[in-house]
Every structure is written in C-alpha cells, then in structure tokens.
Coordinates of C-alpha atoms in Angstrom, one line a residue:
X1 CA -179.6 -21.7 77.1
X2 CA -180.6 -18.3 75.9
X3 CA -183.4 -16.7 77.5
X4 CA -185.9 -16.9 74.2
X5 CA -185.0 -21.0 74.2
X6 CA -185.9 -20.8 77.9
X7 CA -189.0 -19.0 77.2
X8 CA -189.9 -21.4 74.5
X9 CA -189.5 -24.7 76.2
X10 CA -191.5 -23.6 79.2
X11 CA -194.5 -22.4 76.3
X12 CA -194.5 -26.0 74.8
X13 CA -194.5 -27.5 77.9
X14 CA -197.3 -26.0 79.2
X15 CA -198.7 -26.9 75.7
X16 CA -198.0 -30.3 76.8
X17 CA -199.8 -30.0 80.4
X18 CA -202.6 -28.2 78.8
X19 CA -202.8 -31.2 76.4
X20 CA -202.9 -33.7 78.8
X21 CA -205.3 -31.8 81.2
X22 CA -207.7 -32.2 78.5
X23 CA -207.8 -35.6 78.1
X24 CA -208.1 -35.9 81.5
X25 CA -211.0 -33.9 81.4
X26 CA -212.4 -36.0 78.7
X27 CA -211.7 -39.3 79.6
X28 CA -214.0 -39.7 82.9
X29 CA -218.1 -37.7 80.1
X30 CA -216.1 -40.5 77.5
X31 CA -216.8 -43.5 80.2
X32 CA -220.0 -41.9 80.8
X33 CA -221.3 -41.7 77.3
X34 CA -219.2 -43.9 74.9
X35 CA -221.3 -47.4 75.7
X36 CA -224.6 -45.3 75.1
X37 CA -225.2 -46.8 71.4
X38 CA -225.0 -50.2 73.1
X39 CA -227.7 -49.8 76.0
X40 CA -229.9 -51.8 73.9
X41 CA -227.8 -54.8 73.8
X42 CA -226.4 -54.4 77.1
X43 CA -230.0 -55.0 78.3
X44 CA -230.1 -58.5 75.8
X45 CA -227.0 -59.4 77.3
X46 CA -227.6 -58.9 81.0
X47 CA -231.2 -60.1 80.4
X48 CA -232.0 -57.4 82.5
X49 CA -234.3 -54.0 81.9
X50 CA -233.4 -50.9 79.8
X51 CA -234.0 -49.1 83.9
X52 CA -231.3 -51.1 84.8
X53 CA -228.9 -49.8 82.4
X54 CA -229.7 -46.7 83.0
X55 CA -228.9 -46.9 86.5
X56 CA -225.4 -48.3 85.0
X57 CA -225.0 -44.4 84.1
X58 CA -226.4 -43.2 87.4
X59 CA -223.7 -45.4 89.5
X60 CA -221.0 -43.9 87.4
X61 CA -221.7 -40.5 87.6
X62 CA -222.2 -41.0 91.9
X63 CA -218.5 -42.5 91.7
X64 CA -217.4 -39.0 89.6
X65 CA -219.9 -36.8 92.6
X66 CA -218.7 -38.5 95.8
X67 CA -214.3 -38.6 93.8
X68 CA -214.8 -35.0 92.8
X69 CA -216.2 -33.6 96.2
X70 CA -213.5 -35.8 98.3
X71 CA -210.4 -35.5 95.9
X72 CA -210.5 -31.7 95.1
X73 CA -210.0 -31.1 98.8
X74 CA -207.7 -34.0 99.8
X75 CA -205.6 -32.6 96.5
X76 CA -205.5 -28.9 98.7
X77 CA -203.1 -30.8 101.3
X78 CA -201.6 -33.9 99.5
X79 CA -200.6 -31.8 96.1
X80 CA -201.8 -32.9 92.8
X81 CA -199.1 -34.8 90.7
X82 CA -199.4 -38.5 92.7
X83 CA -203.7 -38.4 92.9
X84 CA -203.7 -38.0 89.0
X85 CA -201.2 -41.3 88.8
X86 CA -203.3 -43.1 90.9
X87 CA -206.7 -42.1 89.3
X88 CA -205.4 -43.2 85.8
X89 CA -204.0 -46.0 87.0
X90 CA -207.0 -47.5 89.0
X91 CA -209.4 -46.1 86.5
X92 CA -208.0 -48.7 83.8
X93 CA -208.4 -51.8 86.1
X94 CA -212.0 -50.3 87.0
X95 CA -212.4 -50.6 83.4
X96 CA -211.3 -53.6 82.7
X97 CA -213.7 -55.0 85.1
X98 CA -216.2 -54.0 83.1
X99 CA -215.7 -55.2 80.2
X100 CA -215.8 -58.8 81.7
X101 CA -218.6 -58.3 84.5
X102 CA -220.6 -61.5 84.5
X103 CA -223.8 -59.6 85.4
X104 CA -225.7 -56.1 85.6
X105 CA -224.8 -56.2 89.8
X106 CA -221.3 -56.5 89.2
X107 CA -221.2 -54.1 85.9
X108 CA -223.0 -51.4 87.9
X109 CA -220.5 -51.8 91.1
X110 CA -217.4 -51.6 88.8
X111 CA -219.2 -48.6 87.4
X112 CA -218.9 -46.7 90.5
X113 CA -215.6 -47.5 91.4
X114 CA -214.5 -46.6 87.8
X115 CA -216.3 -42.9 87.8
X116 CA -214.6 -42.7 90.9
X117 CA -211.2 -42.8 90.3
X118 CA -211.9 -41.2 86.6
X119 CA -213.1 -38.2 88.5
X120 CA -208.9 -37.5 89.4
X121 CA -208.6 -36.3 86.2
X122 CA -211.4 -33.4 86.0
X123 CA -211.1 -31.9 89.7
X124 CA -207.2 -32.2 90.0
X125 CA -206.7 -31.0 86.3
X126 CA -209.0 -27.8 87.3
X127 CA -207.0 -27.2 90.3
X128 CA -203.1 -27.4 88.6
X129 CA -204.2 -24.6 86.3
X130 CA -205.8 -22.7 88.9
X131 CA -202.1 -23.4 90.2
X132 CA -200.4 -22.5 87.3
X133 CA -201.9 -19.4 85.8
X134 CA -203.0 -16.2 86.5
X135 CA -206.8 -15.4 86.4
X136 CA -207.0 -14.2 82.9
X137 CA -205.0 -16.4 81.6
X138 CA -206.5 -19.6 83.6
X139 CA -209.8 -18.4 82.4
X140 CA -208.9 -18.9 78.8
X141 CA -207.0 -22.6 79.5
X142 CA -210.2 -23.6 81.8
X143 CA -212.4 -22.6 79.0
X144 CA -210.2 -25.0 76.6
X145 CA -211.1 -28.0 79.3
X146 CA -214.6 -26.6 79.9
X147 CA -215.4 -27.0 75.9
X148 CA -212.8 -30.7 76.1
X149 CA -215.8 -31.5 79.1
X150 CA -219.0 -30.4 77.4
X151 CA -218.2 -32.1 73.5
X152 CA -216.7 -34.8 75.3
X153 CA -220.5 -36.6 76.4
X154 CA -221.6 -35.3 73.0
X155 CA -218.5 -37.3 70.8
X156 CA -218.2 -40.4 73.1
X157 CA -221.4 -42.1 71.6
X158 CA -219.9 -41.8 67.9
X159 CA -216.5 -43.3 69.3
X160 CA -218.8 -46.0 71.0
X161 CA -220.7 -46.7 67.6
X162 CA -217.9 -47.3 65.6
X163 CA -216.3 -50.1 68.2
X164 CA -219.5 -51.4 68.0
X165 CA -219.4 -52.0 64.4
X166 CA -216.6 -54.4 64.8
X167 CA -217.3 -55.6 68.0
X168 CA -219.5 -55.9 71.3
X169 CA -220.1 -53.2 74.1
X170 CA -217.2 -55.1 76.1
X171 CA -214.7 -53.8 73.4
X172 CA -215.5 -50.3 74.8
X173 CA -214.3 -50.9 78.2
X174 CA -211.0 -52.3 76.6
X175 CA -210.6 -49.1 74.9
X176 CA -211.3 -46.9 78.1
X177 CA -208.6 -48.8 80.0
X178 CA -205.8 -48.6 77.0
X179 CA -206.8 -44.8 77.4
X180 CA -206.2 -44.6 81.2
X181 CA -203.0 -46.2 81.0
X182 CA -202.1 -43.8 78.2
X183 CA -203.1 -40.8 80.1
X184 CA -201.0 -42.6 82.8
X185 CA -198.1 -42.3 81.1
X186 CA -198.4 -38.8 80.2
X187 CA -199.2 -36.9 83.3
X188 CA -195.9 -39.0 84.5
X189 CA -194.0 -37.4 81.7
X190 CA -195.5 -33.9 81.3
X191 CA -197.2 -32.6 84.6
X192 CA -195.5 -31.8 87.0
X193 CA -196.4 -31.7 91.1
X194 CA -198.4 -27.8 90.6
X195 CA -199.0 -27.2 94.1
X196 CA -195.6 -26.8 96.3
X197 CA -195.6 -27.9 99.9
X198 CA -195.2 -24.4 101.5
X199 CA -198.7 -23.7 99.7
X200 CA -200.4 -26.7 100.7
X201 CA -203.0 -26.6 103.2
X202 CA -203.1 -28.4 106.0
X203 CA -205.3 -29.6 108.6
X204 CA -206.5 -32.8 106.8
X205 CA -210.0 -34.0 105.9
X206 CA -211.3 -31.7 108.6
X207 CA -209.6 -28.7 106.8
X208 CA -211.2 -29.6 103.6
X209 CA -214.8 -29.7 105.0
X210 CA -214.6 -26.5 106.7
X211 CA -213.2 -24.9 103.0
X212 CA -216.3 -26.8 101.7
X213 CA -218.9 -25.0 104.7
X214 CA -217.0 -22.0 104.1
X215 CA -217.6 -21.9 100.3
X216 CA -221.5 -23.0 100.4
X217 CA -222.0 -20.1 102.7
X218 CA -221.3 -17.9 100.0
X219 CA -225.2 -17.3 98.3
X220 CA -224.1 -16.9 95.1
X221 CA -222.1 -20.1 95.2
X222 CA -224.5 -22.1 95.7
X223 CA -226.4 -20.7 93.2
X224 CA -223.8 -21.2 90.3
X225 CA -223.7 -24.5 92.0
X226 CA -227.0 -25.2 91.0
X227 CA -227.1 -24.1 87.5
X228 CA -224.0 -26.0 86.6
X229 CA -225.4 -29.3 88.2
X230 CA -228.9 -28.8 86.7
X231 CA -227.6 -27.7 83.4
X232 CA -225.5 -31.0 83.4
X233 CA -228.8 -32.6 84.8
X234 CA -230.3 -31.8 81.3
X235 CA -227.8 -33.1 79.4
X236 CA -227.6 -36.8 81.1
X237 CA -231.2 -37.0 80.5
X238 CA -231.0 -36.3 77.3
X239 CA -228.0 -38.9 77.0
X240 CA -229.2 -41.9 78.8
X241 CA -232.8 -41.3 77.2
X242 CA -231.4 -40.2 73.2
X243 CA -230.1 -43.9 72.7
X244 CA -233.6 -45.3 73.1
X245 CA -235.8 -42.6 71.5
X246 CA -233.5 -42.2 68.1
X247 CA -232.7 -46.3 68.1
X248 CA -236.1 -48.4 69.4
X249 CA -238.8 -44.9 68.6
X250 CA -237.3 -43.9 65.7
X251 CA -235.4 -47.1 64.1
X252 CA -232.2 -46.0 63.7
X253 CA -229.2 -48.2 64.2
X254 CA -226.1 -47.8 66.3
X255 CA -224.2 -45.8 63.5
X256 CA -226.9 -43.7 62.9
X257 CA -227.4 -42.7 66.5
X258 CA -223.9 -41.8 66.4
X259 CA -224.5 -39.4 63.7
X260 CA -227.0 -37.4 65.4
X261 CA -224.7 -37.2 68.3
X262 CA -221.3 -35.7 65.9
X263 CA -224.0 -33.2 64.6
X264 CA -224.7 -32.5 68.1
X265 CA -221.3 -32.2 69.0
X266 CA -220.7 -29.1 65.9
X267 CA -223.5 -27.0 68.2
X268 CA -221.3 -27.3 71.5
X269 CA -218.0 -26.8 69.6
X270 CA -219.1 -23.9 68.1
X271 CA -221.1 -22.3 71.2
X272 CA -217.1 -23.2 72.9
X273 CA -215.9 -21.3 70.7
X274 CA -217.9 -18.0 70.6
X275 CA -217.5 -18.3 74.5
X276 CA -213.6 -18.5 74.1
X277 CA -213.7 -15.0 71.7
X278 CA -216.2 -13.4 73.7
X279 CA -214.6 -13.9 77.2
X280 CA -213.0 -11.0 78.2
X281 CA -214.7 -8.4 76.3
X282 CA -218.7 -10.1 77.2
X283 CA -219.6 -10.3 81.1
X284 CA -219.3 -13.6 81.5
X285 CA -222.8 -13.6 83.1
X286 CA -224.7 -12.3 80.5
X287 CA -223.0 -15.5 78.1
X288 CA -224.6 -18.1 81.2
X289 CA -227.5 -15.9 80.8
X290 CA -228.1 -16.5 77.0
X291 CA -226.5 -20.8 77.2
X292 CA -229.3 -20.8 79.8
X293 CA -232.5 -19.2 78.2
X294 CA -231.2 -21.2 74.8
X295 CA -231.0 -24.4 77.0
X296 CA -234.7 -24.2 78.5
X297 CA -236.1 -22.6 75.2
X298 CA -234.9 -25.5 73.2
X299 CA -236.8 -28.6 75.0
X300 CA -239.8 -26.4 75.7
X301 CA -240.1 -25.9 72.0
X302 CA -239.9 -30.0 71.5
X303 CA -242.2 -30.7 74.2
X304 CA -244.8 -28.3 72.4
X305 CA -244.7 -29.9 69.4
X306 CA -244.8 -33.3 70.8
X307 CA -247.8 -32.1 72.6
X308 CA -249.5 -31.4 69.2
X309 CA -248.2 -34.2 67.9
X310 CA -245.3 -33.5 65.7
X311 CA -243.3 -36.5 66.5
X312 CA -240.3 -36.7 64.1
X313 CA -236.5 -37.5 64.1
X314 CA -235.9 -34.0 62.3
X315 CA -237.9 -32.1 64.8
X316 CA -236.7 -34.2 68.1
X317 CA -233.0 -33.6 66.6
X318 CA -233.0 -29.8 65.7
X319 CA -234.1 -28.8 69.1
X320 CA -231.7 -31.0 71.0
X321 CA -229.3 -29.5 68.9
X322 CA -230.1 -26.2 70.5
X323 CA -230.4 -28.2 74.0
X324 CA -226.6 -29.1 73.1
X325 CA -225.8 -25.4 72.6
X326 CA -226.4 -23.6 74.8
X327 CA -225.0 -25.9 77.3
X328 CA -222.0 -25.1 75.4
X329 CA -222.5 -21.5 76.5
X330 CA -223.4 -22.1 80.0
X331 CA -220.8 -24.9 80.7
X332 CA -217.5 -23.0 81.0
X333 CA -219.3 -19.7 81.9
X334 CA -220.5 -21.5 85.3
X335 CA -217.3 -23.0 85.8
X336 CA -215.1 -19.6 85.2
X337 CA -217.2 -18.0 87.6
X338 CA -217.5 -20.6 90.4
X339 CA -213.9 -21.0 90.6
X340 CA -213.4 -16.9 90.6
X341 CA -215.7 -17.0 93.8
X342 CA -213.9 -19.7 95.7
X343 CA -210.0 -19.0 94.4
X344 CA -209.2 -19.1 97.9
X345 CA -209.8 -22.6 97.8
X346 CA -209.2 -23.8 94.3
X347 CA -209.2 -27.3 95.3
X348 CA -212.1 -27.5 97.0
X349 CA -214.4 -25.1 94.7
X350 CA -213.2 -27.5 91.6
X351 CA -214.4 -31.0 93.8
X352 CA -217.6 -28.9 94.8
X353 CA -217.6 -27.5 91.2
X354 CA -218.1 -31.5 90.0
X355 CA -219.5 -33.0 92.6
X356 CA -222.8 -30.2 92.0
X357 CA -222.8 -31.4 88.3
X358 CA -222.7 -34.8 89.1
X359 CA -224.7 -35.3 91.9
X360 CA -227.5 -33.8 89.7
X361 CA -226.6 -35.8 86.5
X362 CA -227.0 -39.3 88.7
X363 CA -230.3 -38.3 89.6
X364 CA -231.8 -36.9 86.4
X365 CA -230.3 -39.9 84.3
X366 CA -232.5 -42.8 84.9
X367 CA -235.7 -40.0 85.1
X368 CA -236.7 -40.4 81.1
X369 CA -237.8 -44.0 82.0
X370 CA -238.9 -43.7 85.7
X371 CA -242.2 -44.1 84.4
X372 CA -242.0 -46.9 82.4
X373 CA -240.8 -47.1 78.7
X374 CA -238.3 -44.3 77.6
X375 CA -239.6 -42.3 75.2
X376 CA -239.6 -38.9 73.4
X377 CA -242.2 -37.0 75.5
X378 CA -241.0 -38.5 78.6
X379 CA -237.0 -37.4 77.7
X380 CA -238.0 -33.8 76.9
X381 CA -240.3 -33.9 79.9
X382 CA -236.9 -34.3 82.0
X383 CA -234.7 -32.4 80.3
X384 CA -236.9 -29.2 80.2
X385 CA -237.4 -29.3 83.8
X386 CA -233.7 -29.7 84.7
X387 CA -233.9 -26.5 82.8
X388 CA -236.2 -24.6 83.8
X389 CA -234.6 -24.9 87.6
X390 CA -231.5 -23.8 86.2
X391 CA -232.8 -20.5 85.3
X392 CA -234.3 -20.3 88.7
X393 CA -231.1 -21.0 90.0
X394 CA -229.6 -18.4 87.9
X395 CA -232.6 -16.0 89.5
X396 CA -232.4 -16.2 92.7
X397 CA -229.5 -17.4 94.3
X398 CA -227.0 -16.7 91.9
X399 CA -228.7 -12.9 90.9
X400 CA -225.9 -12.3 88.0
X401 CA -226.7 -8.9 87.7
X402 CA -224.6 -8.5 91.4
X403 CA -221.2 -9.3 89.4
X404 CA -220.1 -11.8 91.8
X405 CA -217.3 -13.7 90.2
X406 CA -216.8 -11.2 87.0
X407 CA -212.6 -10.4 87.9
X408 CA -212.3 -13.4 85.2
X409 CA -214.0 -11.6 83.1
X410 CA -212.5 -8.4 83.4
X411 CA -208.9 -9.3 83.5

C-alpha cells in the first residue's frame, strides 16, 4: 500500500468516525424533542395533564445530566469504544419501552433510563475526538457535533410531525430504537477504542470526582459552565412550551408546528456555519459574546410586544427565530472553550460539559406551565430569564475578556 493510499484510507475513515460521532450527538436532543408535536395527544392518551408531559422532558434530560456527569469520567479509565456499544444498545430497549408504557408513571421512568444511556453518545463522542485530534483541528470536528447538537432539538419536532401523520406518538419511540440499533452497528464497524490503556486514568470513580473538583475550581469554568447550561435552559423552554403556544394558542396542527420548527432550524444552521468560518480567525469569545446578547435580545423583544399586546404567530415566530440563533453562535463557542480549559481531563470536562446543560434544561423545561396553562407570555417569560443569567454568567465568572480558553482559537 503506497503511502498516498494509506493517507487516504485513514482520511475516510475518520470521515466515517466523524459521521457516526454525529449521530451520536444527535440521537440523545432527537429523543428529547421528536415526540414534542404529540404532547397534546400524549396528555389525551395518558388522561393525564399537559405538566405531566412536560415533566416527561424533564426526566429525560436528568437521565442525559446524571449519564453525562458519571460516563465522561468513568470513560477517562474504562476507554471509550465498549460505553458507546452499551449506550446504543440499552438506549433502543429504553425506547422500546416507551413506546408501549401503559401509563404517564411508567412513560416518565423509561424516560429517564432512556436519556440516560442516550447520553453515551454525546460525552463519549466529545471525548474520542478530543482523543483523536489536535486542538485546532478538534475545534473544527467539535464544532461539526456542536451545530449536529444544537439543529438536532430544532429538526426532531419536524421528524416527529411527519410520523405522526401516519401514525401515533408510539410510532416515534419505534423509530428512536431502530436508530439506536443502527448507531449500534456503526460505532462497531467504524470507531475504534480512541483512548489506549497506557493513557487511561486510573484510580476509579474516586479519580474521576477529584478531576471533576479539580475542574470546578477553575472560576472561569464554572462560568462557561453556566452559560452553556442556561443557554440550553432557554432553548428547552422554548421547546416543551412552543408545542402548546403555536398548536392550542395559535391553532396550528402538528404539521404546521413542524414547519415553524424547520424554519427555526435554517437560523441555527446558518449561525453553525458562520461560527465554523469564523473560528480561527474571530476570538472565539467575542462569537459567545454576540450568540449571547442575540439570545437575551430576542425574547426580551417578544416579551415587550406581548406586554403591549402584539400577540401573533408572525411576531412569536420571528423572534424565536433569533432565540434559535444565537444559540447557534453560543453553542459550540461554549463548548470549544470549556473543553480547551479542562483538556487535561477531556473526559471529565465533556460529562461536566453536559451534565451543566442538562441539569439546567431539566429544570427550565416544565417552568412555561409551572403556573398553570402554557402560554406565550409565560414561555418567553422563561426563556428570557434563562437568558438574561447567561450573560451574567458570561460577566462575571467567566470574564471573556481574560482569554481563558482562546488556544482553540488561536491555533
């Protein structure tokens, strides 16, 4: 084999890994997100109430927390390749249960469990290309999973309308656990174990915790921490709140609430995709800076006009739009730059890295109908203030203008 045949087979099969990372990275926002156009009738069939359902989201994105925080860690000493089979594997039984739970008790349990072992996927993928390549060139492939991450909550409701136009919200399940199996199947083919013994840490679950300490002694980790998690905070809000504003405020159906997600989607893609060009040459915390101002300046604009009572799909849509990008901007800046300051501890930065976002998402999620019915003014109400401590966050623990975390950037 000549050394150009060498070089190519090794360039498409880190194509490959890349390829499979990402679905990874999707699969776990698409079981968060893709049964959202059927809250309504998951409520009808549960007999149950639209809080409840909610909470459904809430138990899902604990299961991805608590996996994240425990599995990037564990990965640190036990390597990568054999969590990521077991994750996909156990993730498509998870699923399967529920799509046949009998009740909302049973539906929500599964939930857990299922966000759980889904959560493999995100914190291990981060971690093998930490592994696999060097800063700037891991900064380019982690921006490629950060924008897979933040369109992935954004597309699953349109996937989840059109099952639902030929069938019921169980039909969704089936799907996620075809897709686990599939994903099964190719990390077994195309990723190999990333993380040699030699490198592995050791020391156990006692190691990992005192990686973790280490890491939130760091000021401006914790900081980052925070406006990833409260940026992502935003966003659930806006997801487990969106079905019921656009579907039972607004009238529209299932397909239709679909369509203002894909629109949504084009803002993230295309926020992605200015961050992918303008990495390297841009500080990377003056593009968080801007995703963050645009993601508090967006909702604040909708709750004004709510206040004054312009209440129209239009108007709710266009500045959820901008709520959509600029967390497209502020997404895979915050995670470039919190695995920069802990990569002496990749796999523990990437479970802290999600357990911070999700953590935060559980608890803003069921907040647009706390207070009762879900509406408009009480979505925006939630999602601006997930915001607004973001850019505190960003203030004063973080302090970007110190250029922690920039080597990405400069590389």
């Amino acid at each position: 084999m000549t050394a150009s045949t060498s070089t190519a087979a090794a360039q498409t099969g880190a194509v490959r890994m890349i390829v499979v990372l990402g679905g990874l990275s999707a699969v776990s926002p698409f079981a968060i997100d893709m049964y959202a156009p059927g809250f309504p009738e998951i409520v009808d069939s549960f007999a149950t109430s639209k809080t409840s359902v909610q909470l459904s989201l809430t138990a899902c994105l604990i299961g991805l927390a608590l996996g994240q925080i425990v599995l990037g860690p564990v990965s640190d000493a036990l390597g990568r390749r054999r969590l990521l089979l077991a994750g996909c594997g156990l993730f498509s039984v998870f699923s399967l249960v529920c799509a046949v739970a009998p009740n909302i008790a049973v539906f929500d349990a599964a939930r857990l469990l299922q966000g759980a072992a889904g959560s493999a996927g995100i914190v291990i993928g981060r971690a093998v290309v930490s592994d696999c390549f060097t800063v700037a060139h891991a900064a380019r492939q982690l921006t490629a999973l950060s924008v897979i991450g933040s369109t992935a909550p954004i597309l699953a409701p349109v996937a989840g309308g059109l099952i639902l136009d030929v069938g019921s919200w169980r039909l969704v399940f089936v799907a996620l656990a075809a897709t686990g199996l599939l994903l099964m199947l190719s990390v077994w083919a195309w990723v190999p174990e990333s993380l040699p013994v030699e490198r592995r840490r050791t020391g156990g679950l006692r190691s990992a915790l005192t990686a973790m300490a280490g890491l939130l002694k760091r000021r401006e980790m914790v900081g980052y921490l925070l406006v990833m998690g409260l940026g992502l905070g935003a966003l659930f809000a806006y997801i487990t709140g969106s079905p019921f504003v656009f579907e039972d405020g607004y009238g529209l159906s299932p397909t239709q609430y679909s369509l203002v997600f894909a629109t949504n989607a084009v803002g993230t893609v295309a926020a992605g995709t200015v961050f992918a060009r303008l990495a390297g040459r841009v500080r990377l915390h003056l593009l968080l800076s801007v995703g963050v101002a645009v993601t508090v300046v967006s909702p604040a604009v909708l709750v004004a006009l709510l206040a004054v009572g312009v209440d129209t799909v239009a108007t709710t849509w266009v500045c959820l739009f901008g709520l959509t990008t600029g967390f497209g901007l502020l997404l895979p800046a915050a995670t470039t730059i919190i695995l920069e300051v802990g990569s002496d501890s990749p796999g523990a930065a990437s479970g802290m890295l999600g357990g911070s976002q999700f953590v935060i998402g559980a608890a803003a999620a069921p907040l647009p109908g706390a207070l009762g019915d879900t509406t408009a003014v009480s979505t925006a109400v939630v999602v601006l203030g997930c915001g607004v401590l973001a850019g505190l966050a960003l203030l004063v623990p973080a302090r970007p203008w110190q250029g922690r975390g920039e080597a990405a950037a400069r590389s």
